């Protein structure tokens, strides 16, 4: 686990708390901020997991990156 994973989990939990408080008080802005924090936390947690994967399995991460790159190029060029 790295800082991104931990911070992402923390942001997600804080967003869940904001959402619940926003629902309880009827504050739609706080509720929306809570949802935004949750999505931000999920994204940061995913980035942290990706970093861990790349650090623990560099060859597999490189191959995966190449496959995704070729698929993206073929999609942009219109090939199936």
PDB file of C-alpha atoms in Angstrom:
ATOM      1  CA  UNK A   1       0.000   0.000   0.000  1.00  0.00           C
ATOM      2  CA  UNK A   2       1.249   3.496  -0.767  1.00  0.00           C
ATOM      3  CA  UNK A   3       0.194   7.059   0.077  1.00  0.00           C
ATOM      4  CA  UNK A   4      -2.157   7.332  -2.900  1.00  0.00           C
ATOM      5  CA  UNK A   5      -4.074   4.237  -1.857  1.00  0.00           C
ATOM      6  CA  UNK A   6      -4.403   5.414   1.753  1.00  0.00           C
ATOM      7  CA  UNK A   7      -5.329   8.979   0.823  1.00  0.00           C
ATOM      8  CA  UNK A   8      -7.867   7.702  -1.688  1.00  0.00           C
ATOM      9  CA  UNK A   9      -9.539   5.549   0.931  1.00  0.00           C
ATOM     10  CA  UNK A  10      -9.590   8.481   3.346  1.00  0.00           C
ATOM     11  CA  UNK A  11     -11.097  10.825   0.766  1.00  0.00           C
ATOM     12  CA  UNK A  12     -13.731   8.222  -0.093  1.00  0.00           C
ATOM     13  CA  UNK A  13     -14.751   7.816   3.570  1.00  0.00           C
ATOM     14  CA  UNK A  14     -14.836  11.587   4.082  1.00  0.00           C
ATOM     15  CA  UNK A  15     -17.056  11.879   1.014  1.00  0.00           C
ATOM     16  CA  UNK A  16     -19.425   9.243   2.354  1.00  0.00           C
ATOM     17  CA  UNK A  17     -19.698  11.168   5.621  1.00  0.00           C
ATOM     18  CA  UNK A  18     -20.367  14.431   3.767  1.00  0.00           C
ATOM     19  CA  UNK A  19     -23.038  12.757   1.671  1.00  0.00           C
ATOM     20  CA  UNK A  20     -24.827  11.346   4.728  1.00  0.00           C
ATOM     21  CA  UNK A  21     -24.678  14.683   6.562  1.00  0.00           C
ATOM     22  CA  UNK A  22     -25.908  16.455   3.429  1.00  0.00           C
ATOM     23  CA  UNK A  23     -28.858  14.066   3.124  1.00  0.00           C
ATOM     24  CA  UNK A  24     -29.688  14.404   6.830  1.00  0.00           C
ATOM     25  CA  UNK A  25     -29.630  18.204   6.751  1.00  0.00           C
ATOM     26  CA  UNK A  26     -31.139  18.584   3.286  1.00  0.00           C
ATOM     27  CA  UNK A  27     -28.015  20.366   2.030  1.00  0.00           C
ATOM     28  CA  UNK A  28     -27.752  19.349  -1.634  1.00  0.00           C
ATOM     29  CA  UNK A  29     -24.454  21.183  -2.094  1.00  0.00           C
ATOM     30  CA  UNK A  30     -22.811  19.240   0.749  1.00  0.00           C
ATOM     31  CA  UNK A  31     -24.306  16.030  -0.600  1.00  0.00           C
ATOM     32  CA  UNK A  32     -22.869  16.752  -4.060  1.00  0.00           C
ATOM     33  CA  UNK A  33     -19.475  17.608  -2.583  1.00  0.00           C
ATOM     34  CA  UNK A  34     -19.561  14.287  -0.767  1.00  0.00           C
ATOM     35  CA  UNK A  35     -20.247  12.400  -3.985  1.00  0.00           C
ATOM     36  CA  UNK A  36     -17.442  14.284  -5.740  1.00  0.00           C
ATOM     37  CA  UNK A  37     -15.054  13.409  -2.899  1.00  0.00           C
ATOM     38  CA  UNK A  38     -16.071   9.761  -3.143  1.00  0.00           C
ATOM     39  CA  UNK A  39     -15.293   9.630  -6.871  1.00  0.00           C
ATOM     40  CA  UNK A  40     -12.014  11.445  -6.290  1.00  0.00           C
ATOM     41  CA  UNK A  41     -11.099   8.947  -3.589  1.00  0.00           C
ATOM     42  CA  UNK A  42     -11.985   5.992  -5.803  1.00  0.00           C
ATOM     43  CA  UNK A  43      -9.820   7.368  -8.619  1.00  0.00           C
ATOM     44  CA  UNK A  44      -6.871   8.061  -6.303  1.00  0.00           C
ATOM     45  CA  UNK A  45      -7.182   4.613  -4.717  1.00  0.00           C
ATOM     46  CA  UNK A  46      -7.190   3.021  -8.181  1.00  0.00           C
ATOM     47  CA  UNK A  47      -4.102   4.999  -9.155  1.00  0.00           C
ATOM     48  CA  UNK A  48      -2.359   3.806  -6.002  1.00  0.00           C
ATOM     49  CA  UNK A  49      -3.227   0.188  -6.774  1.00  0.00           C
ATOM     50  CA  UNK A  50      -1.911   0.638 -10.314  1.00  0.00           C
ATOM     51  CA  UNK A  51       1.363   2.019  -8.931  1.00  0.00           C
ATOM     52  CA  UNK A  52       1.671  -0.959  -6.596  1.00  0.00           C
ATOM     53  CA  UNK A  53       1.044  -3.347  -9.501  1.00  0.00           C
ATOM     54  CA  UNK A  54       3.684  -1.633 -11.644  1.00  0.00           C
ATOM     55  CA  UNK A  55       6.195  -1.688  -8.800  1.00  0.00           C
ATOM     56  CA  UNK A  56       5.602  -5.354  -7.935  1.00  0.00           C
ATOM     57  CA  UNK A  57       5.297  -6.660 -11.516  1.00  0.00           C
ATOM     58  CA  UNK A  58       7.196  -4.335 -13.868  1.00  0.00           C
ATOM     59  CA  UNK A  59       7.292  -6.765 -16.810  1.00  0.00           C
ATOM     60  CA  UNK A  60       3.546  -7.463 -16.649  1.00  0.00           C
ATOM     61  CA  UNK A  61       2.837  -3.734 -16.325  1.00  0.00           C
ATOM     62  CA  UNK A  62       4.987  -3.004 -19.389  1.00  0.00           C
ATOM     63  CA  UNK A  63       3.254  -5.647 -21.465  1.00  0.00           C
ATOM     64  CA  UNK A  64      -0.154  -4.406 -20.341  1.00  0.00           C
ATOM     65  CA  UNK A  65       0.818  -0.854 -21.286  1.00  0.00           C
ATOM     66  CA  UNK A  66       1.906  -1.976 -24.742  1.00  0.00           C
ATOM     67  CA  UNK A  67      -1.326  -3.920 -25.321  1.00  0.00           C
ATOM     68  CA  UNK A  68      -3.443  -0.955 -24.255  1.00  0.00           C
ATOM     69  CA  UNK A  69      -1.366   1.350 -26.469  1.00  0.00           C
ATOM     70  CA  UNK A  70      -1.792  -0.855 -29.540  1.00  0.00           C
ATOM     71  CA  UNK A  71      -5.517  -1.176 -28.879  1.00  0.00           C
ATOM     72  CA  UNK A  72      -5.833   2.602 -28.542  1.00  0.00           C
ATOM     73  CA  UNK A  73      -3.901   3.232 -31.760  1.00  0.00           C
ATOM     74  CA  UNK A  74      -6.015   0.719 -33.660  1.00  0.00           C
ATOM     75  CA  UNK A  75      -9.182   2.292 -32.301  1.00  0.00           C
ATOM     76  CA  UNK A  76      -8.063   5.763 -33.338  1.00  0.00           C
ATOM     77  CA  UNK A  77      -7.155   4.479 -36.799  1.00  0.00           C
ATOM     78  CA  UNK A  78     -10.558   2.814 -37.137  1.00  0.00           C
ATOM     79  CA  UNK A  79      -9.437  -0.819 -37.167  1.00  0.00           C
ATOM     80  CA  UNK A  80     -11.318  -3.555 -35.378  1.00  0.00           C
TER      81      UNK A  80
END
